[in-house]
Tab-separated table of C-alpha atoms in Angstrom:
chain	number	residue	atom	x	y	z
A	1	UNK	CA	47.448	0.770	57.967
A	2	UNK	CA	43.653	0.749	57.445
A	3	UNK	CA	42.405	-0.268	60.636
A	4	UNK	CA	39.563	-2.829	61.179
A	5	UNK	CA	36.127	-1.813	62.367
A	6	UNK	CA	35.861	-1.551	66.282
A	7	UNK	CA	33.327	-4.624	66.335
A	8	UNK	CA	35.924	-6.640	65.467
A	9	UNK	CA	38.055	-5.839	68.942
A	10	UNK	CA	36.036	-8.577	70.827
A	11	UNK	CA	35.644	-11.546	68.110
A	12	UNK	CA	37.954	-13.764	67.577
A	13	UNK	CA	38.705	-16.180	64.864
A	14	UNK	CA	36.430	-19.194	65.321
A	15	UNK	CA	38.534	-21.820	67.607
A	16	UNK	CA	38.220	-24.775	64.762
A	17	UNK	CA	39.031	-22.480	61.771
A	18	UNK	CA	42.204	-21.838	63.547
A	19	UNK	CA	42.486	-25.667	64.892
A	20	UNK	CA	41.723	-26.929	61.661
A	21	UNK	CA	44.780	-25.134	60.075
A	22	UNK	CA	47.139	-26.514	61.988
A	23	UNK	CA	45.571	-30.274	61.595
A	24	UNK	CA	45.867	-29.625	58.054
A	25	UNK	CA	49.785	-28.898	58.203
A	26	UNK	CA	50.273	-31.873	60.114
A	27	UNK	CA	48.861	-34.228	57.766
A	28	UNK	CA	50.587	-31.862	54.758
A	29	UNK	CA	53.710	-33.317	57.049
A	30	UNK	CA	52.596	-36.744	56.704
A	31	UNK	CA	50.610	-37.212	59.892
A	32	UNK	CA	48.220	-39.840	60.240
A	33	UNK	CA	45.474	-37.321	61.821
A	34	UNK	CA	42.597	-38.998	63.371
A	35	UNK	CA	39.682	-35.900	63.123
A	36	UNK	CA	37.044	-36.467	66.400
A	37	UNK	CA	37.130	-33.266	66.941
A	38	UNK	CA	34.140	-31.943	64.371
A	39	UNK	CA	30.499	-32.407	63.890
A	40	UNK	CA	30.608	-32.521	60.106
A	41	UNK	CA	28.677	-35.751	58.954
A	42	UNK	CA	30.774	-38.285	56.959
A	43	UNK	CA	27.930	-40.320	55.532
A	44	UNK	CA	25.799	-39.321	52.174
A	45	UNK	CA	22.357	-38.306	51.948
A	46	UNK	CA	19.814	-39.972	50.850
A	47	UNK	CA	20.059	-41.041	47.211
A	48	UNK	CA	17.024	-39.130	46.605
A	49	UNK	CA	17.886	-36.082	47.938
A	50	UNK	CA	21.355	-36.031	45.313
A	51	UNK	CA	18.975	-37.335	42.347
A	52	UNK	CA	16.497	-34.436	43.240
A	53	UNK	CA	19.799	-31.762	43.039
A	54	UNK	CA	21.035	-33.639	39.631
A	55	UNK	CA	17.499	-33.611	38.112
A	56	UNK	CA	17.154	-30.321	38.831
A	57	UNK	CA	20.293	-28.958	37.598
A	58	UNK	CA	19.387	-30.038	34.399
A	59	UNK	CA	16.313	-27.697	34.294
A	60	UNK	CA	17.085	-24.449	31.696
A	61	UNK	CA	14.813	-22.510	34.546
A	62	UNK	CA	17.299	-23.391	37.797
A	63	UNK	CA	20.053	-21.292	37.741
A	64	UNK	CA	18.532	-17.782	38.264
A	65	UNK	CA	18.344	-16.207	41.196
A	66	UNK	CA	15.061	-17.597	43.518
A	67	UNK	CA	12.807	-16.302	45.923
A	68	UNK	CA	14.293	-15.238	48.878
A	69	UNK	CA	11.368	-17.198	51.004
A	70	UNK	CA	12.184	-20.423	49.229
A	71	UNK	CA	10.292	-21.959	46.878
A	72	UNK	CA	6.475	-22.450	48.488
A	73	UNK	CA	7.334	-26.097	47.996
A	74	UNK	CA	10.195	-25.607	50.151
A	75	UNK	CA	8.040	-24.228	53.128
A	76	UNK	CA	5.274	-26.671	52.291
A	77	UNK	CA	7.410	-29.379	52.990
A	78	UNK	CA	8.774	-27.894	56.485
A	79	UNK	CA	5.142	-27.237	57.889
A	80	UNK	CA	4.391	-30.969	56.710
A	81	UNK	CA	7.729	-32.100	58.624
A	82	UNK	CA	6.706	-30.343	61.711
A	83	UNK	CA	3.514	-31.358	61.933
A	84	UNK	CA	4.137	-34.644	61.266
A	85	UNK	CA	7.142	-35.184	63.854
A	86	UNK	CA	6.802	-32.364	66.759
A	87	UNK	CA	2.852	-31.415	66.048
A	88	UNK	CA	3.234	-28.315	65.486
A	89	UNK	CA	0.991	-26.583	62.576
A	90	UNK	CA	2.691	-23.147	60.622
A	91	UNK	CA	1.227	-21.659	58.106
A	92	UNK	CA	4.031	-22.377	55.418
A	93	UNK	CA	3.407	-18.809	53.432
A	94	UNK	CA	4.102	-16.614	56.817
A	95	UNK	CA	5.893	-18.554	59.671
A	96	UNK	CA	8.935	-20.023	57.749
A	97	UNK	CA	11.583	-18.715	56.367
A	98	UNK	CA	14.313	-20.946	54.524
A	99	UNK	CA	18.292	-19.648	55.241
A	100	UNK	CA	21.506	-20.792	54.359
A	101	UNK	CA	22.380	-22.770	58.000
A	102	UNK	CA	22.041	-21.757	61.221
A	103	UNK	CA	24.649	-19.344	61.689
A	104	UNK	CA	22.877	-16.811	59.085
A	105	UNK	CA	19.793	-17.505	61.182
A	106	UNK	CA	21.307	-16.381	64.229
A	107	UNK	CA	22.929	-13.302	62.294
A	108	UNK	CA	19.475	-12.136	61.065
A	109	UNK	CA	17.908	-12.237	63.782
A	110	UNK	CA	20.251	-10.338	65.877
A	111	UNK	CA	20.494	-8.005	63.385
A	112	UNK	CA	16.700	-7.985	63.454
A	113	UNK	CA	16.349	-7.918	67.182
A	114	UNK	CA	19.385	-6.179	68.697
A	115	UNK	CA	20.050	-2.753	69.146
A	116	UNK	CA	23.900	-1.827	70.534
A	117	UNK	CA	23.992	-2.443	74.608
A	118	UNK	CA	21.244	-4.305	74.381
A	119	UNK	CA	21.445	-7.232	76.682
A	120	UNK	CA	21.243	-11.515	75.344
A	121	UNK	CA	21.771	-14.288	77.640
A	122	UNK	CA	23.726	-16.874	76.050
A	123	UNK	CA	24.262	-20.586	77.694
A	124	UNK	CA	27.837	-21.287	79.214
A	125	UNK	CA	28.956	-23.874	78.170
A	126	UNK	CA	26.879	-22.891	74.755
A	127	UNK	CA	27.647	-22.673	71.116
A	128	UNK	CA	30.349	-19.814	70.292
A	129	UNK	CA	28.605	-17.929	67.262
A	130	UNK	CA	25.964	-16.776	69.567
A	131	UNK	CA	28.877	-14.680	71.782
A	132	UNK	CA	30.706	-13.832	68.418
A	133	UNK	CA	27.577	-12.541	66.372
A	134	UNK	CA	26.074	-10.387	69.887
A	135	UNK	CA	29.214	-9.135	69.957
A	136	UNK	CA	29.581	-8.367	65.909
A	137	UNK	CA	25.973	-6.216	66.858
A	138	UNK	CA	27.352	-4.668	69.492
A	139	UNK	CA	25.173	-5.776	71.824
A	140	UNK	CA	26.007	-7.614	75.588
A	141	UNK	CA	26.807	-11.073	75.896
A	142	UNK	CA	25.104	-12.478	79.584
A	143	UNK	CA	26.376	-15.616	80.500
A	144	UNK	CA	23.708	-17.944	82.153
A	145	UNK	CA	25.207	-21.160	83.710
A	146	UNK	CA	24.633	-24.369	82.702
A	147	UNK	CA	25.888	-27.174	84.901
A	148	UNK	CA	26.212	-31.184	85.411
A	149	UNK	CA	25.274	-31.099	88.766
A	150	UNK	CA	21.537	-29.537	87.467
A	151	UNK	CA	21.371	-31.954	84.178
A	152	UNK	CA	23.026	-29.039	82.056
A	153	UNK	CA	19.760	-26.905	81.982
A	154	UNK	CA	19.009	-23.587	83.320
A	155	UNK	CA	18.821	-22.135	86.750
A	156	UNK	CA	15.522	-19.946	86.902
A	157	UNK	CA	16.406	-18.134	89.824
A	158	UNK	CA	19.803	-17.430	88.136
A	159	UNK	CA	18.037	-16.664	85.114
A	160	UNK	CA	15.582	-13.765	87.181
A	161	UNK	CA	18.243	-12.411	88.512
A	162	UNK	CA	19.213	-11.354	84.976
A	163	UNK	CA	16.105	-10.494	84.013
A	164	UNK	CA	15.860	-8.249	86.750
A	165	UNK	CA	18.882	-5.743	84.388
A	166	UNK	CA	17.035	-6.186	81.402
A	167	UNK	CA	17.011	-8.204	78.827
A	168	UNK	CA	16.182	-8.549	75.004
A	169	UNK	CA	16.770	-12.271	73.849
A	170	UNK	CA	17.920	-15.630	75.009
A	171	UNK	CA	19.330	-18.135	73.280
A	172	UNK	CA	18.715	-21.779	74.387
A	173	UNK	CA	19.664	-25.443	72.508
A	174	UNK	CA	18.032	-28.422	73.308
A	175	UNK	CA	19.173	-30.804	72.757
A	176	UNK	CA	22.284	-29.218	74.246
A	177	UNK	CA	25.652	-28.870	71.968
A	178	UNK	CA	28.248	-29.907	73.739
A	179	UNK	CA	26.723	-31.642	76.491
A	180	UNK	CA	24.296	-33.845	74.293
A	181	UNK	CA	21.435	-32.835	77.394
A	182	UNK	CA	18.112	-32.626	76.919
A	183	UNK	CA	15.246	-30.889	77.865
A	184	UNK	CA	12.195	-32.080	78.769
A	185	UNK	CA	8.484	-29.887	78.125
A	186	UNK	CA	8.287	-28.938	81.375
A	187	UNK	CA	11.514	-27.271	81.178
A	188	UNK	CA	10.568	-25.630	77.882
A	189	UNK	CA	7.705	-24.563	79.609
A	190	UNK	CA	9.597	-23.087	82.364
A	191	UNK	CA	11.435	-21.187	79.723
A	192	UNK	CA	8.117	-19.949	77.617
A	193	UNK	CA	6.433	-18.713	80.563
A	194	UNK	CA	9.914	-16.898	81.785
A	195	UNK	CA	10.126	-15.042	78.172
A	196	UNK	CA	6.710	-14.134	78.587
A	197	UNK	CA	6.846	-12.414	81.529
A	198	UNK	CA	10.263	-10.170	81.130
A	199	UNK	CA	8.909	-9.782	77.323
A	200	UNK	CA	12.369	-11.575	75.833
A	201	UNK	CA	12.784	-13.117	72.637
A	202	UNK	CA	12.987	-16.843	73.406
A	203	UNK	CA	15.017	-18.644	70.626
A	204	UNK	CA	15.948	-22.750	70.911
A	205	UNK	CA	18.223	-23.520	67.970
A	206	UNK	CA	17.241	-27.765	67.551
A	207	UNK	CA	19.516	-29.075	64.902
A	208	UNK	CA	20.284	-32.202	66.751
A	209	UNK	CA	16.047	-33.317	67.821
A	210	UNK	CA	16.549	-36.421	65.763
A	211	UNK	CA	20.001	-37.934	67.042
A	212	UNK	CA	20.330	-40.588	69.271
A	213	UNK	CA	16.775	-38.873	71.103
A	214	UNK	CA	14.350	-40.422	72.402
A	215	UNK	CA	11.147	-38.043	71.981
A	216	UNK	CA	11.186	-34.772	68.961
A	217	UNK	CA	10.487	-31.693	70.710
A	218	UNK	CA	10.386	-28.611	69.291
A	219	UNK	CA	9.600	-25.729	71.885
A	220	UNK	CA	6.909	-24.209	69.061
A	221	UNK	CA	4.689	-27.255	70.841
A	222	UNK	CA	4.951	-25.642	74.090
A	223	UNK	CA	1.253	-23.478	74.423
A	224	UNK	CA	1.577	-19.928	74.144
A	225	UNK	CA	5.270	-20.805	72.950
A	226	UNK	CA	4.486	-18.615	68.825
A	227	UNK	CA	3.781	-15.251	71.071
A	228	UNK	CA	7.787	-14.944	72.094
A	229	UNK	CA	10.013	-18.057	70.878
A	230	UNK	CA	11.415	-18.520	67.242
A	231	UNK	CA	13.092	-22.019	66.352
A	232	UNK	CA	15.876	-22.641	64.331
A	233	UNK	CA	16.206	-25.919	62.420
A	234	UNK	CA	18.486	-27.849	59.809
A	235	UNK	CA	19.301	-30.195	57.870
A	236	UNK	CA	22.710	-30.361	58.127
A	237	UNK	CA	23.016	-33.206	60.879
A	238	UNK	CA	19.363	-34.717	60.477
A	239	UNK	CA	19.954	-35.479	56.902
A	240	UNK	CA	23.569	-35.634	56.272
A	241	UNK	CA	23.844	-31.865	54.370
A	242	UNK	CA	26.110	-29.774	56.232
A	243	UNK	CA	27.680	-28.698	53.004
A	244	UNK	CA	24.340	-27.636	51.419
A	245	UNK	CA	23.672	-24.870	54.042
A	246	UNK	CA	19.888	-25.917	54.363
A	247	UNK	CA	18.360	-24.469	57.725
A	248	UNK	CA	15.347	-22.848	58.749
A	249	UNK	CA	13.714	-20.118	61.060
A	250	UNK	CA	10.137	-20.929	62.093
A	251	UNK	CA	7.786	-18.547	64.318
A	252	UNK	CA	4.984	-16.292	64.862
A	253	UNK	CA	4.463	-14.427	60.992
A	254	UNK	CA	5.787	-10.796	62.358
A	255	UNK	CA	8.962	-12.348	63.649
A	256	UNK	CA	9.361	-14.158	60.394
A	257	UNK	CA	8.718	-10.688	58.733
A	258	UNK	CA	11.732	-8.380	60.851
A	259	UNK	CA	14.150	-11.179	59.592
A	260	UNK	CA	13.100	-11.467	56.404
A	261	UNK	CA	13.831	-7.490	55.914
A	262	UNK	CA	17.537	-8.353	56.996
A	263	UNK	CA	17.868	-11.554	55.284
A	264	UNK	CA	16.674	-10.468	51.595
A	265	UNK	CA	19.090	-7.273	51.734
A	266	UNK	CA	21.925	-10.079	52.270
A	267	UNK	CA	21.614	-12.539	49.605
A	268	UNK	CA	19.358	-13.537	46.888
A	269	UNK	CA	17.738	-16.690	47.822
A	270	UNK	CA	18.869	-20.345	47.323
A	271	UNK	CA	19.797	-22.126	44.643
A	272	UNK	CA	16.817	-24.318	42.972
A	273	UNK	CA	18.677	-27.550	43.361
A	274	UNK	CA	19.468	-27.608	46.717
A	275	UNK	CA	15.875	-26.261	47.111
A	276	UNK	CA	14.453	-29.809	45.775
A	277	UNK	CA	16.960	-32.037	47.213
A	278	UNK	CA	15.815	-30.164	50.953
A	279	UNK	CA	12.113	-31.345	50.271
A	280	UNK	CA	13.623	-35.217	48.993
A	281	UNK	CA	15.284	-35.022	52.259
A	282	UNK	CA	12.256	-33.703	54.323
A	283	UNK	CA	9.775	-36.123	52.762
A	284	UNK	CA	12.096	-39.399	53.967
A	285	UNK	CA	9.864	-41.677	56.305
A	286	UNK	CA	11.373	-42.884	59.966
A	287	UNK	CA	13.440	-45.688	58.173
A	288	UNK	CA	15.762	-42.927	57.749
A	289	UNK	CA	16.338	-41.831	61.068
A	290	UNK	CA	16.340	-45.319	62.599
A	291	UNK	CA	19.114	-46.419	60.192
A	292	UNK	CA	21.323	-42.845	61.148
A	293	UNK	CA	20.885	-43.575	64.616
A	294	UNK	CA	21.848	-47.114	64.529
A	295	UNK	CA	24.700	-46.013	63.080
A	296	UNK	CA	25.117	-43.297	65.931
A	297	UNK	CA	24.727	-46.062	68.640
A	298	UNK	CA	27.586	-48.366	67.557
A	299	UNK	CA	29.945	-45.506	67.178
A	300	UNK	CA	28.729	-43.862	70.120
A	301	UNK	CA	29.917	-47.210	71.955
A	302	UNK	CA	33.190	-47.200	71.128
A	303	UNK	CA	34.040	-43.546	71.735
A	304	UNK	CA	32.584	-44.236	75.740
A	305	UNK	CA	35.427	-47.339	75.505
A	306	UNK	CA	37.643	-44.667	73.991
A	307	UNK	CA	37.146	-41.987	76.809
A	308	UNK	CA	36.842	-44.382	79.679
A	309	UNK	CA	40.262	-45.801	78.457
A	310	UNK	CA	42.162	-41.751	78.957
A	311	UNK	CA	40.273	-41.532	81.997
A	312	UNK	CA	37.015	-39.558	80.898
A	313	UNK	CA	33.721	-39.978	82.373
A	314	UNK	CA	30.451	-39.838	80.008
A	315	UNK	CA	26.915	-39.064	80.768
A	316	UNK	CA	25.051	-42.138	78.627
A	317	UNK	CA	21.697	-40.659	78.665
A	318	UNK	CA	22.766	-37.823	76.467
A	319	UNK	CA	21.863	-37.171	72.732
A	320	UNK	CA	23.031	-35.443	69.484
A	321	UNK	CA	25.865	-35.798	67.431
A	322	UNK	CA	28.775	-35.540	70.291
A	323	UNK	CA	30.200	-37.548	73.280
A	324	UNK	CA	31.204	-35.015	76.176
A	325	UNK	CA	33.145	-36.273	78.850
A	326	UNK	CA	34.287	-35.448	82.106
A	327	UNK	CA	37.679	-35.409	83.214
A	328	UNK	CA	39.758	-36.391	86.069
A	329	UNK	CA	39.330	-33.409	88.565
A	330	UNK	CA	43.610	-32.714	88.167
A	331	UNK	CA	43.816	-33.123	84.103
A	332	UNK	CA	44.197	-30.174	82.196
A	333	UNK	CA	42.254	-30.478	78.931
A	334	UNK	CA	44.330	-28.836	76.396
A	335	UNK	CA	47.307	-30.612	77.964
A	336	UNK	CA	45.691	-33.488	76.900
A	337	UNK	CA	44.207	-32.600	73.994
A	338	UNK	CA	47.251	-31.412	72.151
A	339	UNK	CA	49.302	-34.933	73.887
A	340	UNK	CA	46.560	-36.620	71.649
A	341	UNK	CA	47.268	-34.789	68.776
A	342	UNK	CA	50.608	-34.607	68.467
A	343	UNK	CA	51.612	-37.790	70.232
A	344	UNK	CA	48.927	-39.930	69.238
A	345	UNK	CA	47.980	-38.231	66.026
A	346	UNK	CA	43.862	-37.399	67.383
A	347	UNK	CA	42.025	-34.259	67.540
A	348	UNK	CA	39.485	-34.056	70.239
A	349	UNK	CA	38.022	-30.785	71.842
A	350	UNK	CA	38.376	-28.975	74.841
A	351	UNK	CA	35.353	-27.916	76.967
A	352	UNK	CA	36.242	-24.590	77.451
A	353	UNK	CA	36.187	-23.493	73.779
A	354	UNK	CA	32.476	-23.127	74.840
A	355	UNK	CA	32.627	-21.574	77.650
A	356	UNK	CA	33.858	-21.780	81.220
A	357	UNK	CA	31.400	-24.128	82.543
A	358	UNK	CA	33.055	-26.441	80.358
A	359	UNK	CA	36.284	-26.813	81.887
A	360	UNK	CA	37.428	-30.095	82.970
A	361	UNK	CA	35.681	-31.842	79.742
A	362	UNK	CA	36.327	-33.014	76.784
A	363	UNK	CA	34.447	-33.918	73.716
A	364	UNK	CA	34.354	-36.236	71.359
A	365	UNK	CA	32.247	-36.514	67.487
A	366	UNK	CA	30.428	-39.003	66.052
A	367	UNK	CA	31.329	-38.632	62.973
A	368	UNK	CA	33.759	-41.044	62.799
A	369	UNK	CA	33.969	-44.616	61.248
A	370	UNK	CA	33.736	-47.422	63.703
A	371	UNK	CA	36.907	-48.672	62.237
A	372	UNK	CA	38.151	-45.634	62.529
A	373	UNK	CA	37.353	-44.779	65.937
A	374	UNK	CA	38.395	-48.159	66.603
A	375	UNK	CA	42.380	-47.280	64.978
A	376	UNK	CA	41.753	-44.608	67.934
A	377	UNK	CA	41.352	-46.685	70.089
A	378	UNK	CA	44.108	-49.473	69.494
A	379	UNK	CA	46.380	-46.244	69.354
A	380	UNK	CA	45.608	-44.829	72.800
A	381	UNK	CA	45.689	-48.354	74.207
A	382	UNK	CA	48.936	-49.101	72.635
A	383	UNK	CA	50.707	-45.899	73.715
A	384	UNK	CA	49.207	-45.385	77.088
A	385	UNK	CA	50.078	-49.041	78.123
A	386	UNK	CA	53.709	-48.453	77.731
């Protein structure tokens, strides 16, 4: 047998592709399955984002293959939306780049950036690609620790300590996936100043700035921030496009430029439609956030009833797109997540799948129906009252 390349020894296959399967053959079986366990938004974008994409389409010039910077319209329209909501000014020719989601983002630039042993500090609890793709490099994965008891951000002692070995990059991702926590400027500033002075790419990927949050920051507004931090953005949760694969990589022009060598040897640039519908999307005033979040807060509601009635505990100042919760100290999580699933017909997810800080939690989506989440509800209420 042909065997697989050795980088593929430490990756395994992403926890929901495998999850997913098996919550497919269930409701192939006839299950009612109740799906809280994914950040994949159920609602539409805006109806002028999909007329923008149909309009296009139409076009005899949209089907060829495009730039692979974006259209400049593209990258005008992402320097207007962060200037407009975090303050920060980029020069839309040199210090954006357009990519297909966030995961590509975080390929290309650890393809960019990483040489094999080379050393990244990754968050624990944190989002798995960034352990699967240092590892896919074949460079280190250093786990820094994120905790409740310190508000889920860093420990810069902890964090000199490591930098003390050596280090090359460091992801952060505020505000936080899973824990929804959020980091203030001072924080960021903490984290700038830290980069600086062990010379480490700083990079904050800040999908979830607009959800349930109560200020935008974007760490490029920290001063002194372009000299060693790249952002990653999307529009996957802030406008309701996971399935377009609209993201973005913003930084200092010679950052922008190491990427861009990996990322135009890997595909050929984005199709025109989805190119139009992005600035649509970008170009909506604060009517559209305020109407998302409302939307956010009534769900986000009933999943704290939800959790509170199987004995979680949730942190209610938290943000983005998820509810994480905090077990009793002698429940096992994937005990109870698969009693949920297969007795109860709901699919929640462990803590741990993100790393080992996040033992003894749970969490929970938003992207749920209220009536929905309330069927959840009446289900676990019904059962667990027996």
């Amino acid at each position: 047998m042909i065997q697989a390349a050795n980088r593929l020894n430490k990756v395994k296959e992403y926890y929901f592709s495998k999850k997913l399967r098996e919550v497919a053959r269930l409701k192939s079986e006839g299950h009612d399955i109740i799906n809280m366990g994914i950040g994949s938004p159920d609602l539409p974008p805006h109806p002028s984002v999909i007329e923008a994409l149909n309009k296009t389409s139409q076009l005899d010039n949209a089907h060829g293959y495009q730039s692979y910077q974006g259209v400049p319209a593209l990258r005008e329209a992402i320097a207007a939306f962060y200037e407009k909501h975090y303050g920060v000014s980029l020069d839309h020719a040199h210090e954006i780049l357009p990519m297909m989601g966030s995961k590509e983002a975080i390929m290309h630039i650890s393809m960019a950036y990483l040489n094999p042993g080379d050393k990244v500090l990754i968050p624990n609890p944190g989002y798995p690609t960034y352990t699967s793709v240092t590892e896919l490099v074949g460079a280190e994965a250093i786990y820094y620790d994120l905790k409740g008891e310190n508000q889920w951000l860093p420990d810069m002692d902890q964090l000199e300590e490591f930098a003390s070995k050596g280090i090359k990059l460091m992801w952060i991702n505020y505000p936080h996936m899973p824990t929804g926590a959020n980091a203030s400027k001072e924080t960021l500033k903490q984290l700038v100043d830290f980069a600086k002075k062990h010379q480490i790419l700083l990079v904050n990927d800040n999908p979830y700035s607009f959800i349930l949050t109560k200020e935008h920051i974007s760490i490029l507004s920290i001063e002194g921030a372009k000299e060693i931090a790249l952002e990653l953005n999307s529009l996957s949760k802030t406008y309701n496009m996971p399935g377009w694969r609209v993201g973005m990589l913003c930084g200092d022009s010679h950052f922008v430029k190491e990427v861009l060598k990996v990322k135009s040897n890997m595909d050929s640039g984005m199709f025109l439609g989805i190119q139009q519908g992005a600035i649509a999307a970008l170009n909506l005033d604060n009517s559209w956030f305020e109407q998302m979040n409302d939307i956010y807060e009534k769900r986000r509601a009933l999943i704290w009833k939800l959790a509170e009635r199987i004995g979680a505990f949730c942190d209610k100042e938290s943000s983005g797109m998820f509810v994480w919760a905090k077990l009793a100290d002698k429940t096992d999580p994937h005990s109870l997540v698969d009693k949920l699933l297969y007795e109860n017909q709901i699919f929640i997810t462990p803590g741990d799948i993100f790393g080992s800080n996040g033992n003894g939690y749970i969490r929970f989506s938003l992207c749920v129906p209220e009536d929905i989440i309330q069927k959840a509800f009446d289900r676990i209420n019904s059962a667990w009252t027996k």
